[in-house]
Amino acid sequence: MAFTIEDLRLPRRMFLKRAAVVGAAVPMAGGLIAAACSDGSGGAEAAAQVAIKTTTPGPDGSGGGAQVTATATQTETAELADWEKIDHDHAKGIELFLENIKSPLTRGKGNVELAPRMENGVKVWDLTCDELEWETVPGGFEKGRGYNNMISGPILRGVEGDRVRIHVKNNLKESTSTHWHGLLIPNNMDGVGILTQPEIKPGESFTYEFSLRNAGTHMYHAHHNSMDQVNRGLLGAFIVEPASGPRYQVAKEYVLVMNDSSLGYTINGKGFPATDVLTAKKGEKILIRWMNEGLMNHPMHLHGLPMQVMAIDGYPLPAPYLCDTIDVAPGNRYDTLVDCTEEGLWAFHCHILSHAESPAGFFGLTTVLAITA
Amino acid sequence: MAFTIEDLRLPRRMFLKRAAVVGAAVPMAGGLIAAACSDGSGGAEAAAQVAIKTTTPGPDGSGGGAQVTATATQTETAELADWEKIDHDHAKGIELFLENIKSPLTRGKGNVELAPRMENGVKVWDLTCDELEWETVPGGFEKGRGYNNMISGPILRGVEGDRVRIHVKNNLKESTSTHWHGLLIPNNMDGVGILTQPEIKPGESFTYEFSLRNAGTHMYHAHHNSMDQVNRGLLGAFIVEPASGPRYQVAKEYVLVMNDSSLGYTINGKGFPATDVLTAKKGEKILIRWMNEGLMNHPMHLHGLPMQVMAIDGYPLPAPYLCDTIDVAPGNRYDTLVDCTEEGLWAFHCHILSHAESPAGFFGLTTVLAITA
Amino acid sequence: MAFTIEDLRLPRRMFLKRAAVVGAAVPMAGGLIAAACSDGSGGAEAAAQVAIKTTTPGPDGSGGGAQVTATATQTETAELADWEKIDHDHAKGIELFLENIKSPLTRGKGNVELAPRMENGVKVWDLTCDELEWETVPGGFEKGRGYNNMISGPILRGVEGDRVRIHVKNNLKESTSTHWHGLLIPNNMDGVGILTQPEIKPGESFTYEFSLRNAGTHMYHAHHNSMDQVNRGLLGAFIVEPASGPRYQVAKEYVLVMNDSSLGYTINGKGFPATDVLTAKKGEKILIRWMNEGLMNHPMHLHGLPMQVMAIDGYPLPAPYLCDTIDVAPGNRYDTLVDCTEEGLWAFHCHILSHAESPAGFFGLTTVLAITA
């Protein structure tokens, strides 16, 4: 997973033009990394280069450069015509996205795998439900809620047949409960507040315990006042591997949990340009586990390469199929495989374009699959 | 289909807590029915009990208790903190839902099968198009329109090869026409006002007659000023069984017609807590026929058990697949099978959570699949 | 593709009734063409006739009759009751739709195939990006943007293995870039402004060149400030046939690009009644290539006949299936086949009824599949 920014390539001419426009605002503290980019199709397209600036991390060490840059930008763009401002802002967003790869521009990172501890053969996790200020885009803080102080919550991963125990501590100012979305478990562990268990009141805890019976890409999220709680971030991925070993032979996997509304359009709690880049080496196959915890369908479109849809809601499809746009409905999960056969920065975004781009540039449900040599 | 309320089980501790909070408002005219609830997974979860109150039916015999209870609740909750009110209202909704199973809390019931009469080998139905006040949730009356004074209209059921005749009488204050959505019929029977037939003016009738050629889960609904008329309830299910016999071997089937907008989020004309419960005995297989007559996609999520998707729009899928969330688009119908292998009260709701839950509790497109021993 | 209006059949009684209501407004310059319409099911439905009026083309030769008629209609409907006005407006819309078949009621037609010119074995197309006033419905002009002054842009069609070159000239007042949605091409030809190429500034040009590697139903559209640019019409179809020959053996094909928002609900840049009719002779098989360039899902419902879904995003489905309503998400393309076994005027519309019908009649995403003997 070690991705070096030097692998990224942007056409030199593009960068040079951009530098002329925004040069005053974007001091090039870093150097240019040039590299040839083979076309692969026999054409005579221009050679390509990489242009990424380094940033001075903010006082807290987590990348405060974005806001400084934004101030400078504001002054500068006052003299731009409307259409030039559109270009400038689009470029700015992409620069911030590339910068974010090297040094995160927002505080807080969710969707981090949490290893269980073993207690007498049981895999045990501790989860807290927390009120938090969450930075979804550089400088954009929202009143969120998250498991273990992060959005998406930690990734829980087990194997079919595991006995698992999850202690949920409610640090919220209201009651909650935790639903294990997709897992086949006893009804009294299903986590629907009041219907299958007493709600977990503020300050209280509840222990869930069950066996993992069905492999697949699943989720966990609040199920009490859930329209509000899930919307604000009380959600996470629960991956169950088959007893026979991982279902897919891949170089790496990505877990992408989408959300909308309260925190804006987010993937794993972040909107573009703070969304995580996906990376792969040319020739690798990767697995993307899609999950939609929002209130809208999101048809995610991958440029340049097809996705093979292997499973829905953890259940293998009898007839996997190829597509380049997968319409993920709220509550659904999809496993998709991508053969990374083509180098480049492949845009990857919701094709409801109002979730992904405005005259101020890309935002929300946009990321990039960066395939390097 | 005979479901006894005594089969329902809620954890005792939950009920006792709840009773302490809302006791004043919810007189326990009925008794508690306790029963052990086996975990099925080797865990040591608490035994479970059932707590359902009986209600005094209203003057008209159709369950007027809801409104009385609501008044009492209002007074009581004035002293609750915001988060306690959320809990209280969630509990109240679930209690009303369980109560509604025993004694309907709303007047009017749609989606009732209507047996045809035979005339010289032809199956004949009479339908009226009616203006009506429809109670979608306890105390919530809406200006609806329905076939035979109900929403959803009566279920019509035939067999491939049947000759059928449907007399449609228009009692509305405006013209209408009736479209047989999904059925393969002659064009002049297709029911598109003006395009395939003269509109049926107020007070007029029109007789449709055709043969049933394609088995499956189909619908009928208005097709003149239809955005308004269908939205307000002029819709119903038309089921055609194969000539060779029923397509699925199941213990029972449910027809769930979803709608949104004018009457709120409804299943068969009712919003939670007035939605019909689905019930099954452990070990039974059930068929759910999904139909969406609304203006939005509804990804319906079943807790605890997968659904096997067998057919779309009445056509068997060549590769049936499993899922736990089925995204039903307007106009589509899906046949799904559920193996009821796990006891319990399994929440079953649209995973666009804003169609199913608010701080005031579950509402709209929410029901429960109750599986009993 | 030569469709004669005389093939259309409407029930005589319907027309006669209609004529009585709107007779003053709809002078019958044309004649009635009567023809028997066989039921095909043994029923005794009435014989049918055709009633289409001819219009006097406007001064520019492109059908100015609609607006004159509309004026007359306004006066006349002042005396109608509300429900009669609903009927009148519904009838008016259908009449205009039928009229539009004979003589287009709006200026401008998009989605026209553009033959490439050959240069040293390379297929070459010239595209311009233009600001334009676009008439989406009779009398309804919108500030659109289009390729080669049309919406949808010209259909580009090639064969797997082709080398193609597309010169894009930007005549807009703002920058743009062109993305080849679905095509597998080198990254620097992918057309994402700033990310994979410099944006094409006003007055500038950019030449794309690549080989066609994956057959299928693809698209091209703006990918810079794209939420606005695509929305306003910078979009078109890019069809790639397999090297081995066309994938489907059909009598004809239709390319239907849907859009919503800025220009209203449109198919190939036109809303009902200006949408193109689909026609076929009884017994023919037709291919419909669906593309959604809008911001919403559109579940398109065909009356009377199933669609066989053969491919998604250009990739053949391993298990094609039948349906009558296909939910097309933004960014997706579907290939569907229809066996035109039944004569008639089959309504074909988005089943989100608010995209297709209002009390003022059909509008937006509505057309008709007209199957004639």
mmCIF file of N, CA and C in Angstrom, chain B residues 163 173-175 179 181-190 192-199 201-202 204 206 209 211 213 221 223-227 230 293-295 297 312-313 315 317-319 327 329-333, chain C residues 10-11 13-14 17-18 37 39 41-46 83 86-87 90-91 94 297 299 301 303-306 319-327 341-347 349 351-354 357-359 362 368:
data_model
loop_
_atom_site.group_PDB
_atom_site.id
_atom_site.type_symbol
_atom_site.label_atom_id
_atom_site.label_comp_id
_atom_site.label_asym_id
_atom_site.label_seq_id
_atom_site.Cartn_x
_atom_site.Cartn_y
_atom_site.Cartn_z
ATOM 1 N N ARG B 163 -59.542 -15.974 -20.143
ATOM 2 C CA ARG B 163 -60.150 -14.799 -20.746
ATOM 3 C C ARG B 163 -60.725 -13.981 -19.596
ATOM 4 N N LYS B 173 -64.254 12.653 -9.959
ATOM 5 C CA LYS B 173 -64.723 13.945 -10.476
ATOM 6 C C LYS B 173 -63.944 14.342 -11.716
ATOM 7 N N GLU B 174 -63.121 13.444 -12.211
ATOM 8 C CA GLU B 174 -62.393 13.708 -13.448
ATOM 9 C C GLU B 174 -62.276 12.420 -14.237
ATOM 10 N N SER B 175 -61.820 12.513 -15.463
ATOM 11 C CA SER B 175 -61.707 11.335 -16.321
ATOM 12 C C SER B 175 -60.573 10.431 -15.854
ATOM 13 N N HIS B 179 -54.677 1.134 -16.962
ATOM 14 C CA HIS B 179 -53.600 0.460 -17.675
ATOM 15 C C HIS B 179 -53.242 -0.830 -16.943
ATOM 16 N N HIS B 181 -50.498 -2.887 -16.337
ATOM 17 C CA HIS B 181 -49.047 -2.708 -16.382
ATOM 18 C C HIS B 181 -48.318 -4.054 -16.352
ATOM 19 N N GLY B 182 -47.732 -4.412 -17.482
ATOM 20 C CA GLY B 182 -46.979 -5.663 -17.570
ATOM 21 C C GLY B 182 -47.677 -6.734 -18.369
ATOM 22 N N LEU B 183 -48.992 -6.625 -18.482
ATOM 23 C CA LEU B 183 -49.739 -7.636 -19.222
ATOM 24 C C LEU B 183 -49.587 -7.430 -20.726
ATOM 25 N N LEU B 184 -49.428 -8.531 -21.444
ATOM 26 C CA LEU B 184 -49.324 -8.470 -22.905
ATOM 27 C C LEU B 184 -50.735 -8.603 -23.477
ATOM 28 N N ILE B 185 -51.246 -7.498 -23.962
ATOM 29 C CA ILE B 185 -52.637 -7.439 -24.406
ATOM 30 C C ILE B 185 -52.733 -6.605 -25.674
ATOM 31 N N PRO B 186 -53.916 -6.662 -26.331
ATOM 32 C CA PRO B 186 -54.061 -5.838 -27.538
ATOM 33 C C PRO B 186 -53.949 -4.353 -27.189
ATOM 34 N N ASN B 187 -53.470 -3.591 -28.148
ATOM 35 C CA ASN B 187 -53.218 -2.181 -27.912
ATOM 36 C C ASN B 187 -54.456 -1.408 -27.466
ATOM 37 N N ASN B 188 -55.608 -1.752 -28.008
ATOM 38 C CA ASN B 188 -56.799 -0.967 -27.656
ATOM 39 C C ASN B 188 -57.348 -1.322 -26.274
ATOM 40 N N MET B 189 -56.707 -2.275 -25.613
ATOM 41 C CA MET B 189 -57.044 -2.602 -24.220
ATOM 42 C C MET B 189 -55.982 -2.082 -23.247
ATOM 43 N N ASP B 190 -55.006 -1.341 -23.765
ATOM 44 C CA ASP B 190 -53.823 -0.976 -22.961
ATOM 45 C C ASP B 190 -54.118 0.133 -21.966
ATOM 46 N N VAL B 192 -54.310 3.525 -22.071
ATOM 47 C CA VAL B 192 -53.709 4.855 -22.014
ATOM 48 C C VAL B 192 -54.728 5.864 -22.536
ATOM 49 N N GLY B 193 -55.200 6.707 -21.635
ATOM 50 C CA GLY B 193 -56.261 7.653 -21.989
ATOM 51 C C GLY B 193 -55.911 8.424 -23.250
ATOM 52 N N ILE B 194 -56.831 8.453 -24.199
ATOM 53 C CA ILE B 194 -56.749 9.195 -25.459
ATOM 54 C C ILE B 194 -55.837 8.506 -26.477
ATOM 55 N N LEU B 195 -54.702 7.963 -26.016
ATOM 56 C CA LEU B 195 -53.802 7.325 -26.973
ATOM 57 C C LEU B 195 -54.359 5.996 -27.461
ATOM 58 N N THR B 196 -54.887 5.180 -26.565
ATOM 59 C CA THR B 196 -55.363 3.857 -26.985
ATOM 60 C C THR B 196 -56.860 3.681 -26.759
ATOM 61 N N GLN B 197 -57.482 4.643 -26.125
ATOM 62 C CA GLN B 197 -58.933 4.571 -25.896
ATOM 63 C C GLN B 197 -59.399 5.966 -25.508
ATOM 64 N N PRO B 198 -60.704 6.225 -25.642
ATOM 65 C CA PRO B 198 -61.205 7.498 -25.117
ATOM 66 C C PRO B 198 -61.075 7.460 -23.597
ATOM 67 N N GLU B 199 -60.790 8.590 -23.008
ATOM 68 C CA GLU B 199 -60.765 8.633 -21.549
ATOM 69 C C GLU B 199 -62.155 8.262 -21.035
ATOM 70 N N LYS B 201 -64.951 9.255 -18.853
ATOM 71 C CA LYS B 201 -65.340 10.504 -18.183
ATOM 72 C C LYS B 201 -66.064 10.213 -16.864
ATOM 73 N N PRO B 202 -66.214 11.242 -16.027
ATOM 74 C CA PRO B 202 -66.920 11.048 -14.757
ATOM 75 C C PRO B 202 -68.296 10.437 -14.982
ATOM 76 N N GLU B 204 -68.928 7.645 -16.351
ATOM 77 C CA GLU B 204 -68.921 6.653 -17.432
ATOM 78 C C GLU B 204 -68.221 5.353 -17.010
ATOM 79 N N PHE B 206 -66.109 1.720 -18.701
ATOM 80 C CA PHE B 206 -65.397 1.135 -19.841
ATOM 81 C C PHE B 206 -65.136 -0.320 -19.499
ATOM 82 N N GLU B 209 -61.379 -6.203 -21.997
ATOM 83 C CA GLU B 209 -61.450 -7.661 -22.134
ATOM 84 C C GLU B 209 -60.236 -8.143 -22.907
ATOM 85 N N SER B 211 -57.101 -11.690 -23.030
ATOM 86 C CA SER B 211 -56.636 -12.977 -22.518
ATOM 87 C C SER B 211 -55.331 -12.778 -21.766
ATOM 88 N N ARG B 213 -51.809 -13.713 -21.130
ATOM 89 C CA ARG B 213 -50.801 -14.429 -21.919
ATOM 90 C C ARG B 213 -49.479 -14.625 -21.183
ATOM 91 N N HIS B 221 -53.176 0.276 -12.947
ATOM 92 C CA HIS B 221 -53.255 1.610 -12.364
ATOM 93 C C HIS B 221 -53.817 2.593 -13.392
ATOM 94 N N HIS B 223 -54.066 5.573 -16.009
ATOM 95 C CA HIS B 223 -53.119 6.079 -17.001
ATOM 96 C C HIS B 223 -53.704 7.278 -17.732
ATOM 97 N N HIS B 224 -54.315 8.137 -16.943
ATOM 98 C CA HIS B 224 -54.810 9.428 -17.443
ATOM 99 C C HIS B 224 -54.660 10.371 -16.267
ATOM 100 N N ASN B 225 -53.972 11.475 -16.483
ATOM 101 C CA ASN B 225 -53.595 12.340 -15.357
ATOM 102 C C ASN B 225 -52.976 11.463 -14.273
ATOM 103 N N SER B 226 -52.131 10.540 -14.713
ATOM 104 C CA SER B 226 -51.716 9.441 -13.843
ATOM 105 C C SER B 226 -50.723 9.858 -12.771
ATOM 106 N N MET B 227 -49.957 10.894 -13.011
ATOM 107 C CA MET B 227 -49.023 11.311 -11.963
ATOM 108 C C MET B 227 -49.825 11.599 -10.702
ATOM 109 N N VAL B 230 -52.363 7.942 -9.829
ATOM 110 C CA VAL B 230 -51.646 6.791 -9.264
ATOM 111 C C VAL B 230 -51.089 7.168 -7.894
ATOM 112 N N GLU B 293 -45.130 1.718 -7.175
ATOM 113 C CA GLU B 293 -46.022 2.625 -7.901
ATOM 114 C C GLU B 293 -45.715 4.083 -7.565
ATOM 115 N N GLY B 294 -44.583 4.315 -6.918
ATOM 116 C CA GLY B 294 -44.244 5.661 -6.481
ATOM 117 C C GLY B 294 -43.376 6.403 -7.472
ATOM 118 N N LEU B 295 -42.775 7.478 -6.988
ATOM 119 C CA LEU B 295 -41.959 8.349 -7.827
ATOM 120 C C LEU B 295 -40.472 8.244 -7.479
ATOM 121 N N ASN B 297 -37.071 5.446 -6.228
ATOM 122 C CA ASN B 297 -36.577 4.108 -5.948
ATOM 123 C C ASN B 297 -36.683 3.830 -4.446
ATOM 124 N N ILE B 312 -38.081 -10.532 -12.458
ATOM 125 C CA ILE B 312 -38.309 -9.095 -12.591
ATOM 126 C C ILE B 312 -39.439 -8.886 -13.582
ATOM 127 N N ASP B 313 -40.389 -8.034 -13.217
ATOM 128 C CA ASP B 313 -41.521 -7.690 -14.092
ATOM 129 C C ASP B 313 -42.270 -8.935 -14.576
ATOM 130 N N TYR B 315 -40.949 -11.783 -15.364
ATOM 131 C CA TYR B 315 -40.109 -12.670 -16.175
ATOM 132 C C TYR B 315 -39.056 -13.333 -15.284
ATOM 133 N N LEU B 317 -35.776 -14.668 -13.825
ATOM 134 C CA LEU B 317 -34.381 -14.356 -14.101
ATOM 135 C C LEU B 317 -33.643 -15.633 -14.464
ATOM 136 N N PRO B 318 -32.812 -15.591 -15.502
ATOM 137 C CA PRO B 318 -32.046 -16.789 -15.851
ATOM 138 C C PRO B 318 -31.031 -17.141 -14.766
ATOM 139 N N ALA B 319 -30.639 -16.150 -13.978
ATOM 140 C CA ALA B 319 -29.665 -16.396 -12.916
ATOM 141 C C ALA B 319 -30.148 -15.739 -11.624
ATOM 142 N N ASP B 327 -33.375 -2.952 -4.596
ATOM 143 C CA ASP B 327 -33.676 -1.582 -5.018
ATOM 144 C C ASP B 327 -34.785 -1.621 -6.070
ATOM 145 N N ALA B 329 -37.302 0.018 -8.466
ATOM 146 C CA ALA B 329 -37.550 1.286 -9.162
ATOM 147 C C ALA B 329 -39.025 1.398 -9.518
ATOM 148 N N PRO B 330 -39.517 2.612 -9.667
ATOM 149 C CA PRO B 330 -40.910 2.811 -10.072
ATOM 150 C C PRO B 330 -41.242 2.040 -11.356
ATOM 151 N N GLY B 331 -42.321 1.290 -11.318
ATOM 152 C CA GLY B 331 -42.734 0.516 -12.482
ATOM 153 C C GLY B 331 -42.249 -0.917 -12.446
ATOM 154 N N ASN B 332 -41.193 -1.183 -11.682
ATOM 155 C CA ASN B 332 -40.669 -2.552 -11.611
ATOM 156 C C ASN B 332 -41.431 -3.394 -10.590
ATOM 157 N N ARG B 333 -41.427 -4.691 -10.844
ATOM 158 C CA ARG B 333 -41.907 -5.671 -9.870
ATOM 159 C C ARG B 333 -40.829 -6.732 -9.719
ATOM 160 N N LEU C 10 -55.673 5.396 -34.805
ATOM 161 C CA LEU C 10 -56.338 5.723 -33.557
ATOM 162 C C LEU C 10 -57.786 5.299 -33.698
ATOM 163 N N PRO C 11 -58.408 4.881 -32.605
ATOM 164 C CA PRO C 11 -59.820 4.483 -32.707
ATOM 165 C C PRO C 11 -60.663 5.645 -33.237
ATOM 166 N N ARG C 13 -63.878 6.355 -32.916
ATOM 167 C CA ARG C 13 -64.783 6.991 -31.945
ATOM 168 C C ARG C 13 -64.017 7.989 -31.081
ATOM 169 N N MET C 14 -62.796 7.640 -30.789
ATOM 170 C CA MET C 14 -62.010 8.537 -29.980
ATOM 171 C C MET C 14 -61.764 9.830 -30.719
ATOM 172 N N LYS C 17 -64.934 12.019 -30.980
ATOM 173 C CA LYS C 17 -65.206 12.725 -29.729
ATOM 174 C C LYS C 17 -64.284 13.919 -29.586
ATOM 175 N N ARG C 18 -63.036 13.653 -29.809
ATOM 176 C CA ARG C 18 -62.035 14.688 -29.660
ATOM 177 C C ARG C 18 -62.315 15.855 -30.585
ATOM 178 N N CYS C 37 -58.308 -2.681 -37.200
ATOM 179 C CA CYS C 37 -57.225 -3.035 -36.294
ATOM 180 C C CYS C 37 -57.596 -4.341 -35.624
ATOM 181 N N ASP C 39 -57.724 -7.389 -33.251
ATOM 182 C CA ASP C 39 -57.512 -7.513 -31.806
ATOM 183 C C ASP C 39 -56.396 -8.510 -31.528
ATOM 184 N N SER C 41 -56.741 -11.316 -30.231
ATOM 185 C CA SER C 41 -57.025 -12.170 -29.078
ATOM 186 C C SER C 41 -58.444 -12.716 -29.092
ATOM 187 N N GLY C 42 -59.125 -12.558 -30.203
ATOM 188 C CA GLY C 42 -60.459 -13.120 -30.287
ATOM 189 C C GLY C 42 -61.561 -12.227 -29.736
ATOM 190 N N GLY C 43 -61.214 -11.071 -29.201
ATOM 191 C CA GLY C 43 -62.206 -10.170 -28.636
ATOM 192 C C GLY C 43 -62.951 -9.420 -29.717
ATOM 193 N N ALA C 44 -63.928 -8.614 -29.282
ATOM 194 C CA ALA C 44 -64.755 -7.894 -30.252
ATOM 195 C C ALA C 44 -64.541 -6.391 -30.146
ATOM 196 N N GLU C 45 -63.280 -5.981 -29.919
ATOM 197 C CA GLU C 45 -63.031 -4.555 -29.776
ATOM 198 C C GLU C 45 -63.309 -3.832 -31.092
ATOM 199 N N ALA C 46 -63.605 -2.576 -30.983
ATOM 200 C CA ALA C 46 -63.994 -1.775 -32.140
ATOM 201 C C ALA C 46 -62.886 -1.681 -33.173
ATOM 202 N N TRP C 83 -61.728 19.485 -14.971
ATOM 203 C CA TRP C 83 -61.464 18.124 -15.429
ATOM 204 C C TRP C 83 -61.528 18.037 -16.951
ATOM 205 N N ILE C 86 -58.185 19.124 -18.217
ATOM 206 C CA ILE C 86 -57.206 18.041 -18.132
ATOM 207 C C ILE C 86 -57.317 17.143 -19.365
ATOM 208 N N ASP C 87 -58.552 16.760 -19.691
ATOM 209 C CA ASP C 87 -58.756 15.895 -20.865
ATOM 210 C C ASP C 87 -58.293 16.605 -22.138
ATOM 211 N N HIS C 90 -54.545 16.799 -22.326
ATOM 212 C CA HIS C 90 -53.964 15.487 -22.637
ATOM 213 C C HIS C 90 -54.120 15.182 -24.131
ATOM 214 N N ALA C 91 -55.315 15.423 -24.647
ATOM 215 C CA ALA C 91 -55.574 15.145 -26.061
ATOM 216 C C ALA C 91 -54.695 16.015 -26.953
ATOM 217 N N ILE C 94 -51.184 14.693 -27.218
ATOM 218 C CA ILE C 94 -51.055 13.512 -28.070
ATOM 219 C C ILE C 94 -51.212 13.903 -29.536
ATOM 220 N N ASN C 297 -32.034 8.739 -11.899
ATOM 221 C CA ASN C 297 -32.392 7.469 -12.523
ATOM 222 C C ASN C 297 -33.688 7.648 -13.309
ATOM 223 N N PRO C 299 -36.448 5.018 -14.826
ATOM 224 C CA PRO C 299 -36.957 3.672 -15.142
ATOM 225 C C PRO C 299 -37.928 3.749 -16.324
ATOM 226 N N HIS C 301 -40.381 2.556 -19.052
ATOM 227 C CA HIS C 301 -41.386 1.494 -19.139
ATOM 228 C C HIS C 301 -41.972 1.423 -20.534
ATOM 229 N N HIS C 303 -44.851 -0.222 -22.780
ATOM 230 C CA HIS C 303 -46.143 -0.899 -22.708
ATOM 231 C C HIS C 303 -46.195 -2.057 -23.701
ATOM 232 N N GLY C 304 -46.881 -3.096 -23.323
ATOM 233 C CA GLY C 304 -47.317 -4.099 -24.277
ATOM 234 C C GLY C 304 -46.313 -5.138 -24.737
ATOM 235 N N LEU C 305 -45.034 -4.888 -24.532
ATOM 236 C CA LEU C 305 -44.010 -5.802 -25.040
ATOM 237 C C LEU C 305 -42.827 -5.796 -24.078
ATOM 238 N N PRO C 306 -42.207 -6.950 -23.881
ATOM 239 C CA PRO C 306 -41.017 -6.942 -23.028
ATOM 240 C C PRO C 306 -39.788 -6.437 -23.792
ATOM 241 N N ALA C 319 -26.102 -13.311 -18.698
ATOM 242 C CA ALA C 319 -27.453 -13.864 -18.583
ATOM 243 C C ALA C 319 -28.475 -12.788 -18.937
ATOM 244 N N PRO C 320 -28.683 -12.558 -20.239
ATOM 245 C CA PRO C 320 -29.677 -11.553 -20.646
ATOM 246 C C PRO C 320 -31.032 -11.881 -20.024
ATOM 247 N N TYR C 321 -31.816 -10.850 -19.762
ATOM 248 C CA TYR C 321 -33.104 -11.069 -19.097
ATOM 249 C C TYR C 321 -34.176 -10.171 -19.703
ATOM 250 N N LEU C 322 -35.414 -10.561 -19.466
ATOM 251 C CA LEU C 322 -36.552 -9.788 -19.959
ATOM 252 C C LEU C 322 -37.106 -8.886 -18.864
ATOM 253 N N CYS C 323 -37.613 -7.747 -19.255
ATOM 254 C CA CYS C 323 -38.288 -6.858 -18.314
ATOM 255 C C CYS C 323 -39.177 -5.928 -19.136
ATOM 256 N N ASP C 324 -40.000 -5.147 -18.461
ATOM 257 C CA ASP C 324 -40.759 -4.123 -19.199
ATOM 258 C C ASP C 324 -40.436 -2.723 -18.702
ATOM 259 N N THR C 325 -39.586 -2.646 -17.690
ATOM 260 C CA THR C 325 -39.185 -1.356 -17.139
ATOM 261 C C THR C 325 -37.703 -1.443 -16.826
ATOM 262 N N ILE C 326 -36.909 -0.599 -17.440
ATOM 263 C CA ILE C 326 -35.467 -0.670 -17.222
ATOM 264 C C ILE C 326 -34.997 0.620 -16.561
ATOM 265 N N ASP C 327 -34.442 0.444 -15.381
ATOM 266 C CA ASP C 327 -34.026 1.577 -14.548
ATOM 267 C C ASP C 327 -32.618 1.990 -14.955
ATOM 268 N N THR C 341 -44.051 -7.734 -31.840
ATOM 269 C CA THR C 341 -45.045 -8.739 -32.217
ATOM 270 C C THR C 341 -46.481 -8.211 -32.207
ATOM 271 N N GLU C 342 -46.689 -7.027 -31.639
ATOM 272 C CA GLU C 342 -48.054 -6.525 -31.471
ATOM 273 C C GLU C 342 -48.216 -5.158 -32.101
ATOM 274 N N GLU C 343 -49.185 -5.022 -32.965
ATOM 275 C CA GLU C 343 -49.471 -3.710 -33.551
ATOM 276 C C GLU C 343 -49.990 -2.736 -32.518
ATOM 277 N N GLY C 344 -49.736 -1.490 -32.772
ATOM 278 C CA GLY C 344 -50.354 -0.478 -31.916
ATOM 279 C C GLY C 344 -49.433 0.656 -31.563
ATOM 280 N N LEU C 345 -50.005 1.610 -30.845
ATOM 281 C CA LEU C 345 -49.252 2.750 -30.336
ATOM 282 C C LEU C 345 -48.929 2.450 -28.873
ATOM 283 N N TRP C 346 -47.713 1.985 -28.635
ATOM 284 C CA TRP C 346 -47.339 1.563 -27.285
ATOM 285 C C TRP C 346 -46.632 2.695 -26.560
ATOM 286 N N ALA C 347 -47.258 3.162 -25.501
ATOM 287 C CA ALA C 347 -46.638 4.218 -24.702
ATOM 288 C C ALA C 347 -45.305 3.726 -24.158
ATOM 289 N N HIS C 349 -42.370 5.381 -21.586
ATOM 290 C CA HIS C 349 -42.129 6.570 -20.764
ATOM 291 C C HIS C 349 -41.416 6.239 -19.468
ATOM 292 N N HIS C 351 -41.220 5.808 -15.701
ATOM 293 C CA HIS C 351 -42.285 5.497 -14.744
ATOM 294 C C HIS C 351 -42.147 6.281 -13.447
ATOM 295 N N ILE C 352 -41.177 7.144 -13.354
ATOM 296 C CA ILE C 352 -41.286 8.213 -12.362
ATOM 297 C C ILE C 352 -42.247 9.183 -13.024
ATOM 298 N N LEU C 353 -43.522 9.062 -12.674
ATOM 299 C CA LEU C 353 -44.570 9.689 -13.480
ATOM 300 C C LEU C 353 -44.440 11.207 -13.491
ATOM 301 N N SER C 354 -43.754 11.743 -12.499
ATOM 302 C CA SER C 354 -43.544 13.198 -12.488
ATOM 303 C C SER C 354 -42.517 13.624 -13.530
ATOM 304 N N GLU C 357 -45.812 12.945 -16.955
ATOM 305 C CA GLU C 357 -47.199 13.362 -17.100
ATOM 306 C C GLU C 357 -47.570 14.340 -15.989
ATOM 307 N N SER C 358 -48.400 15.295 -16.339
ATOM 308 C CA SER C 358 -48.930 16.243 -15.358
ATOM 309 C C SER C 358 -50.390 16.453 -15.715
ATOM 310 N N PRO C 359 -51.137 17.220 -14.922
ATOM 311 C CA PRO C 359 -52.518 17.508 -15.330
ATOM 312 C C PRO C 359 -52.587 18.143 -16.721
ATOM 313 N N PHE C 362 -49.100 14.504 -21.041
ATOM 314 C CA PHE C 362 -47.758 13.940 -21.120
ATOM 315 C C PHE C 362 -46.753 15.040 -21.410
ATOM 316 N N VAL C 368 -43.529 7.042 -27.964
ATOM 317 C CA VAL C 368 -44.412 5.949 -28.350
ATOM 318 C C VAL C 368 -43.639 5.019 -29.270
#
